Structure formats: C-alpha cells, structure tokens
Amino acid sequence: MNPTRGCGTTNRANGVKGRQTVIELENVAYSYGGGELLSDLSIKLAPGSFHFLTGPSGAGKSTFLKLCYAALLPTAGQVRLFGADARTMDRTAVALLRQRVGVVHQDCQFLDHLPLIENVALPLTVAGRNVAHEEANLKDLLQWVGLTNRASALPPELSGGERQRAALARAVIMAPDVVLADEPTGNIDWEMSQRLLQLLIELNRMGKTIMVATHDLSLIRAAKTQVQARVLRIKNRRLQLAGADL
Amino acid sequence: MNPTRGCGTTNRANGVKGRQTVIELENVAYSYGGGELLSDLSIKLAPGSFHFLTGPSGAGKSTFLKLCYAALLPTAGQVRLFGADARTMDRTAVALLRQRVGVVHQDCQFLDHLPLIENVALPLTVAGRNVAHEEANLKDLLQWVGLTNRASALPPELSGGERQRAALARAVIMAPDVVLADEPTGNIDWEMSQRLLQLLIELNRMGKTIMVATHDLSLIRAAKTQVQARVLRIKNRRLQLAGADL
Amino acid sequence: MTDLSGLIQSDAAADRVVPPAGFTVQLTLFSAGAMAFLAVFALALSLAAGRLAVHWGTELARSSTLRISAHAEQMDTQVAAALRVLETTPGVESARALDTTEQQALLEPWFGPGLPIDMLPVPRLIEILETGAGYDAPGLRLRLQGEVPGAVLDDHTRYRRPLVSAAAHLRVLGWLSILLISGTLAAMVTLAANAALAANSQVIGVLRLVGATDAYIARAFVRRFTLRAITGAAVGMMLGLAGIWLLPEGDTANDLLTGFALTGWHWGLPVLIPPLAGATAFLATRAAAARVLRGLA
Amino acid sequence: MTDLSGLIQSDAAADRVVPPAGFTVQLTLFSAGAMAFLAVFALALSLAAGRLAVHWGTELARSSTLRISAHAEQMDTQVAAALRVLETTPGVESARALDTTEQQALLEPWFGPGLPIDMLPVPRLIEILETGAGYDAPGLRLRLQGEVPGAVLDDHTRYRRPLVSAAAHLRVLGWLSILLISGTLAAMVTLAANAALAANSQVIGVLRLVGATDAYIARAFVRRFTLRAITGAAVGMMLGLAGIWLLPEGDTANDLLTGFALTGWHWGLPVLIPPLAGATAFLATRAAAARVLRGLA
Ligand SMILES: Nc1ncnc2c1ncn2[C@@H]1O[C@H](COP(=O)(O)OP(=O)(O)OP(=O)(O)O)[C@@H](O)[C@H]1O
Ligand SMILES: Nc1ncnc2c1ncn2[C@@H]1O[C@H](COP(=O)(O)OP(=O)(O)OP(=O)(O)O)[C@@H](O)[C@H]1O
Ligand SMILES: [Mg+2]
Ligand SMILES: [Mg+2]
C-alpha cells in the first residue's frame, strides 16, 4: 500500500514552483522579550529537502518552526516563505500560506467537538474543498496511521499517541508543499514511529519539503538510511549542521 | 547534589505503612463503552517497588494509570488503593488519596495564570501547607529538573520538554508515597531524561513506589542497570510481565 | 470582513467548526430573551403612558374658562368684549359663551336641579379652546384687566396638568428604559461573544493552524451568535406579549395598568425587537470577533 | 460544602488558584451592575408610585361630602338628622357641617366674593372623613334616603379614584419588575458561573489531580463570584442613585417623575441591593459549582 495515496494527487512542489527556495531565513534572531533565544540564523530550505531539527529541550526548536510558518515574526533579520517576506504578509496571506504548509504542533490540538475524521479533514473544510470527494484519500490515510477504528472518536477520547498520529494525518491531508512536524513521535512506540517516518519519506519523494523537530536520535538514524536528510541542531542560540556524530 | 532533597524529608513509605500493598488490582476490567480495553488485570504493587509500563500506542497504559489513582473506576473487579476499595471512596477521599499519589499526566496541564514555581508548589497549596516553609526544597527541585531560570514563566511560555519536567516536579514535590508518571520523557532529550530517571530512582530508594509508562526502551534499559525494575506490558488487553526481550 | 449575505447563506460545513453548545450560548439566548421580555413591557408602558397623556391632555389641557361677574345690565357687553379680546389672542382656537342650560348643568351639583339661574348674580362662563401651543395666560389676564374688569381667567387644567405631565414623563421613562435595555442587550451579547471567543481560543488556534482565514472564523461565530440572539429575543418577545395579554383588561381608558394592553397596530411593534436584537448581536459579535482575532494573531 | 464563614475569611493562597480575569468575570460584574442599576429605578418607581397612591388617596379618597337641599325652615333639622345618621355609620370617622364662611369660600369662584349666601337656596354641606376602611356608600345612601330625603352623598373620589388605582398598579408593576430583575440577575450569575466553571474545566482538572477537595475548589469559585456580584451591584446601585439624583426635582408632589426622587429613609433601601445580589450570586454559584464538580467527577 502506498501511504501517500491519501495525500492528494497533485504534485505542486515539482510543478510550477520549480527550484524556488521554499523557506529562507536570513540573519534571523528571535527573542520572547528576555534575552535572545535564537541569533543570526541563516538557512535555505530547498523544495524536496528533508531536515531534522534537534537540540536540547528549551533550545528553541518549536520557536524555529513557528518562524517557518509565520506564527511568530523574527525580531531581527528576514524570513521568506515561498518568496514572500513574512513581515509583509497580512493575516489572510498567512492563512493561505498555512494551506500550503502542514504543521504538527508539539501539543496536538483539535476541535474537541468534532470526531477525529472531521478533524483530519479540517484543512479541506476550511479551504472550501468538498470533503466527500476526498473520502477515499482520507480513509487510506487513517488506515496508514492506524486510526481507522477510532475515526468517529472525539479527540478527548484519544490516547496520547493517537493524537499525535491524527495531528500528522491532518498536517498531510492537503498534500502541502511543506510539512513541519514538532516531535511527531514523542508519545509513539518504535514500530508506529517507523510507519510515520515512512509516510514523511514518501511525501518527500513526491517532492515535498519536510522538517521534523525531534530528540529521538534513533528515528534520525533510521531515516538517514532511506533519504538524504540533513540534521540541524540548535545550540547556544545558533543553528548548526550536525555532523557524523549521530 | 541530592535530587530528592526537594521532595520533603518524611519517609512515610518506610514508616507506619510498612509492608501494606500500596496499589492492588484484582481481576480488573475496563471499557470506555465499546469493547473491553483491559481485561482481567491482577497485580499488586508493593511499597518501594519500581515498575515500567509499556505497550503499543492505544493499548491502555494511560487508562491503567488512571485506574491506579481513581480517576477511573474499574468496570469489573476491584482496585484497592492503600487498602481502600476505589469504588467505595467518596470524592473527598479521592482528593486525599491524590495528596499521597504524585501523577504526571501524558498531556501536562497547569494553571496557566500562575508562574511555573507556583504550579510546582500547587500540591502544597491545596493541602494547606505553607509554601514559604518549603521554598528551599522547591528551589532544589527546580534546579534538578533544570527549570530554575524559568521559575517565573507562565506555563504557556514553556517548551514541550519544560512542561514535562515541571509536571514531574509537581508530582514529587509532596514526597508522595507513590509516583505514577505517564510518558514523562516523551518530549525530552536523552541527557535530561537520564536526569529525570535519576530523580525517580532516588525517590524509589527512599521507599517510594514508582510506576512509569513509557515507550522509550532505552530509558528502561538505563534504569535496569541501577534499580530492580519490573517491566509490565499491556498486550491484547492483558497485563504481562515483559521478559528478557528488552 | 463579515457581511450579512454570508450570514444568511447557509454553510453547514463552516457552521460545524464552532462548538455547538456551551454556557456562553445559553447566556446569549437568555440575555436576549430577558431583554426582549423587558423591552416588550417597557414598550407597552411607553405606549400606554403616551395614550394616557394624549387622553388626559386632549380632555383637559387645551380648555380653560373665563368667568365674568358683572351687573346684569353690563353682562352682555362684557361678554362680548371678552369674546372680542379672545378672538385676537394668539393661541386661542375658539371661545364661546356657555348658554343657560350648560351653566345650570354645571351648578346643579351644588344647588340641585331647580335653581332659577337667571334670578341669581351668577357669573357667565366662556369656554376657551387653546391651540396646541397654548396662549400666554398672564398676558391675556393683563389685557382682560383693562378691557373686561369683571373677568377671571381660570385655566382649570391646573388640576390635571401634573397628571398629564406625569404620563408624559412616564412615557419618557419607558423610552429611556428601552434605550437602557438595548444597551444592556448589546453589552451582554458583546460580553457573551467575547467569552465565547475567549473560551474557544483553542478552536481559533486550530482553525488558524489549518489555514482558515479570519473572515471564515469570524463568520462562523457571528452567524451563530446572531441567530442565537434572534432566537432568544423572539422567545422573550413572545413571553412578554403573552404576559401583557394575560394582564386584566380594564374598562376605563384612564387606568394605566388596565389600559396597559397594546392596541391595534401597536401589537406589531414588538415584532421589531428580534431583528433589532439580531442586528445588535451581529454588530457586537463582529466587533468582538475582529478584536479577539486581532489579539490572538 | 461551602459556607459563608469560608467566604469571609480571606485565603489568599486558595484565591489565586482561580484565574483572576476573563470575560465571564466581566459578564458577572456587568450583569450585576446592570441589574442593580435597573433595580434602583424600579425601586424608585415603586416607591414613588406608592407615595403618589397614598398622596392622592389620603387627599381625596377618605373625604366625601353630603349635600343637603331643603327648605330653609327644615334645613337645620335635616342637617342634625344627617349628622346623627353619620355618627352611627361604621367607617365614618367624623362628620361636620360646614359653616357659612366655609361655604362662601367654596362658592366664591363661581359667584364672586359678594354672594349673600343665606339669601339663596344653597344646600348645606357636611364633610365626612372616612376611616381607613371606608364606609359602605350604597348602604349609607339607603339609610339617608329614609331619614334625610334631601341629602345627596357625593364621594368626589370618583374623579381621582382611577388615578389612585393607576398609581397602585404602577407600584405593583414596579415590584414585579424588581422580582423580574432579581430573577434575571440570578439567572445571569448562574449562567456566568457555569460558563466560568466550564471554561475552567482544565483548572478544575489540575486542582483535582494535585489533591484539592471539591469544597476547596468550590470555595475559590464561589468566593470570587460572590465578591464580583457584590462589587458589580454596588457600582450599578451607585450609578442608579446618581441617575435618580440627577433627575430634575419638581415642586409638586403630584408629579410622578419629578416626585421620583427617593425621600428620607427610602434612600437607604437601594443599599440592600448589593448584599442581596451577593446572596443570590453565592447561592447560584454554589449550586453551579456543586453541579459542575459532580459532572466532571
Ligand atoms: N511565549 C513564550 N514566552 C516566553 N518564553 C517562551 C515562550 N515560548 C517559549 N518560550 C521559551 O523559549 C525557549 C524555547 O522554547 P521552544 O518551545 O522553542 O523550545 P524547544 O526547543 O521546542 O524545546 P522542547 O524540546 O522542550 O520542546 C524555552 O525556554 C521556553 O521556555
Ligand atoms: N474517554 C475515552 N473514551 C473512549 N475511548 C477512550 C477514552 N480514552 C481513551 N480511549 C481509548 O482507549 C484506548 C486506550 O487509551 P490509553 O490512553 O489508555 O492508551 P495508551 O496506552 O496510553 O496509548 P498512548 O501510548 O498512545 O498514550 C485508546 O484507543 C483510546 O482511544
Ligand atoms: Mg518544542
Ligand atoms: Mg497514554
């Protein structure tokens, strides 16, 4: 079975967008008000690239991802998303950007009054797409993340791992150009995290840009055997390319 | 430094309670309404024992822990907590029980309007203890979990790993007889999880009963080199004692 | 960002993204209902007070009496002089001397039916009807003093005038309370909408994360609250009308409470309350949503 | 589970566990304030209407006039007979024949000052003062018919009676609206408390997890809401009093609006509103907390 069958059929990243840099940070700094948390970050994520992001707890991994989907604006420097300066985007532009970027939050939040399957389909709903047309994709995707029999459960009735899997499914349902996942396997056993990794790798092979923040080194090791993944590390407020020490 | 300095000075588990079984499940079954999730569980946790609880995502680990602190009542069988039948406890008795059982929830929740340090001290506050008297303990504990410089941050300003560490600190601040921790290291890097494990091991050496649900096998392996830990596994609705296959 | 067309046009999918129930919803329903209920009563009070003021007013406020005492031989001259003066007084619509029968009727309570009125030095009475604006009583008195020395101007409205003004004031009070009630409704709905939006900050966060625009989110909330306010106000209005309908209906037009029932087309006025409440809720929620969404950005 | 002593006794630590602000708090403050404001006006309306009813009532309702027409020679006998009848009529407090000067004064407006009253067949007037309960007018008329054929009983209250009853009805309306307002306040506070408790289900969950008893949790919420309701009601009351104080004060006791101001000890009554609002909030929140806590168990 193809795990990415559920992720739509268009392959936009390999299409019109061509070789344009998807996410680009230039001398970016960020501070929550106290001292600087991130300083002088510069990086370009090419379309179709696969990145891991590591670093000790509290280093700023989640913060970095939030800069990448315009949930936060840099306190210095420039963040360009699909070529547009994040600072100049109005809120509608940010909303449209989010339709092209699938995000898995560290604390997976859902609409607690809607069953899991509607939560996973939510990006389609708010984009005005007809969910009924995508039902086959939706079912395939749920199957792959092992949630078929929980499809009608409400989010508060899910286990920790089930929530994370649902969040990943929601992030990829629109077949977005970019997937940003923050600790998507924190509460998931080894077997299931391999399965989720497979899903991300398939998406990457379709040309999607993937960035996964994780502290699970064995996950990174497993990925490196299958795709060309770069490992970024945040240390002392800077972004480093992690070497062979993994 | 002694990580358990922060956990109070009384050593109740080795005192009056003697060899009384702390938590005892007898033919317990649990169902959320559909089919049975857990069936025919029987186990006794002796005071001073150290248990790990594993099993695939959705197996029922969190459910099992909830039965152990009377957040859920068994649909069949009997749960005895400190000798009292959970079913016969009124809500005040449950509240008093919780003062003796430190719990780390899988989704760490806090009072978002209080700074981290007050959240960690919350069990003292609701028990009517004077927090000012315990300030030294509190500071030591925060130091150990690496949150000293975040003490005055509000919970929504914490990173995922910081929240988990704060939740563990809160669970042990009262030096409870039992600590039940649900995936306490899901979002925490290897080094820090070793530190948290150390804290739990120290508590265990003081006679506290510890149960940790986790999918992190390397954490279990690390623990086994230091304490006599039993590993329980939930599989096909039953509780098994995991063997040497770890 | 949100317009009425989007409100009317049903969008079942978008509707579902806002949690359906909760206490803020009940609060909105209830405040709209309570305010509509009170508004119906305030409206009825105002209308009744207005009717009363008009009733008492037309009955008395616009008529007064000129009493002329004179020797019998001079009487007619003086009456004629007085009528001439009155004819040229601005604010006097008409003036007319009462005839003997009318005066007899007026005096009958005092002297019984058999009074030989032309035998007595009874003064002659002239009834004055004022225009709406009324005349200048002190000015008229001065003129009369010169030309008709035996004339005494008695605007016997003095007696009921405070009542008329009380009714008028009551009407003002009624309209003021309608204003107050509308203001309260707007404030309540705004606060309830704010509470709902704040309580649903997680919902808003999730919707934003998956790419919902502010317009989409606002529409879902505004729609819900507007419909709730209309529903609540409709129920409250109905209960209010039922309450008024149940009040005992009196037989005198004079009585405030028994004359409290709505009359004729006035029954149609309360029907305006639900749409007005809806409009209030629409504007209040839209403002609240815009503010909250800006704040959470 | 929660008692007033726990409410009064300050517990700073326990207080802090409930989030301090939020829209439910503003809602509580505002509804308590708005309701107190309205209650002050309703109270003033009731009291003013009551005063008016009493004023109009005592002025007129308790006095009536007996008019005796008779031949000059029979007059005194008939007057004496009438007075005898009245003396033995239950409900008549006192009866007294007017003397010539008084009658002259009454008739002066009609005939001028120079009326030779004893020359005219003017009826004699007896002023009757009723007791509070009043007498039975038709019964009295029957008795008089037999014993004093020339007597006509004129209870000239007929004229103002509808006004008195209107004022009484207005007073009832005022009290009814006070009831309605209290009910609305209780419902609002209950809903706001429910909304707050529902919005704070995470707080309750956390408190339970760390071993807080239901009594502890309930106390924290109840305390907060009661204090909020009292504060809101106090502010609303003050604004209401200020509003009443600002109303133009009239010179006639007859006028409803200008007689609207509170008088004497009546100014003390609104002070009862905040504690009553507090008691309402206390009971409402306690019930809501007990229910929510049972539900979340
Ligand atoms: N809203 C905020 N206000 C203030 N400080 C914040 C805020 N959010 C995060 N921080 C702080 O910034 C630092 C970095 O947070 P971030 O969530 O990016 O860390 P992280 O690398 O994702 O850590 P983890 O692995 O624990 O999730 C932390 O110390 C955190 O406490
Ligand atoms: N309130 C609930 N109502 C219905 N089903 C529930 C509820 N809570 C949990 N479940 C279901 O029960 C099963 C076990 O849940 P539990 O949280 O105990 O799993 P777990 O072993 O902790 O999994 P994880 O490792 O993913 O946290 C899951 O399939 C979950 O969806
Ligand atoms: Mg993080
Ligand atoms: Mg779990």
GROMACS .gro file of N, CA and C and ligand atoms in nm, chain A residues 58 60-63 106 182-183 213, chain B residues 159-161, ligand 3:
model
   37
   58GLY      N    1   1.418   2.318   2.525
   58GLY     CA    2   1.422   2.461   2.553
   58GLY      C    3   1.519   2.536   2.464
   60GLY      N    4   1.490   2.598   2.145
   60GLY     CA    5   1.421   2.686   2.051
   60GLY      C    6   1.375   2.615   1.924
   61LYS      N    7   1.361   2.483   1.931
   61LYS     CA    8   1.318   2.408   1.812
   61LYS      C    9   1.176   2.449   1.771
   62SER      N   10   1.086   2.448   1.868
   62SER     CA   11   0.948   2.485   1.836
   62SER      C   12   0.942   2.629   1.788
   63THR      N   13   1.022   2.713   1.851
   63THR     CA   14   1.025   2.853   1.811
   63THR      C   15   1.070   2.866   1.665
  106GLN      N   16   0.355   2.060   1.873
  106GLN     CA   17   0.405   1.970   1.977
  106GLN      C   18   0.290   1.926   2.068
  182ASP      N   19   0.659   1.888   1.475
  182ASP     CA   20   0.729   1.915   1.601
  182ASP      C   21   0.712   1.795   1.693
  183GLU      N   22   0.817   1.718   1.711
  183GLU     CA   23   0.811   1.597   1.794
  183GLU      C   24   0.693   1.508   1.759
  213ALA      N   25   1.123   1.827   1.390
  213ALA     CA   26   1.196   1.852   1.513
  213ALA      C   27   1.179   1.730   1.602
  405SER      N   28   0.848   2.543   2.688
  405SER     CA   29   0.863   2.449   2.577
  405SER      C   30   0.804   2.314   2.620
  406GLY      N   31   0.784   2.226   2.521
  406GLY     CA   32   0.724   2.096   2.550
  406GLY      C   33   0.799   2.019   2.658
  407GLY      N   34   0.930   2.018   2.645
  407GLY     CA   35   1.009   1.944   2.743
  407GLY      C   36   1.006   2.010   2.881
 1089MG      MG   37   0.941   2.220   2.140
   0.00000   0.00000   0.00000
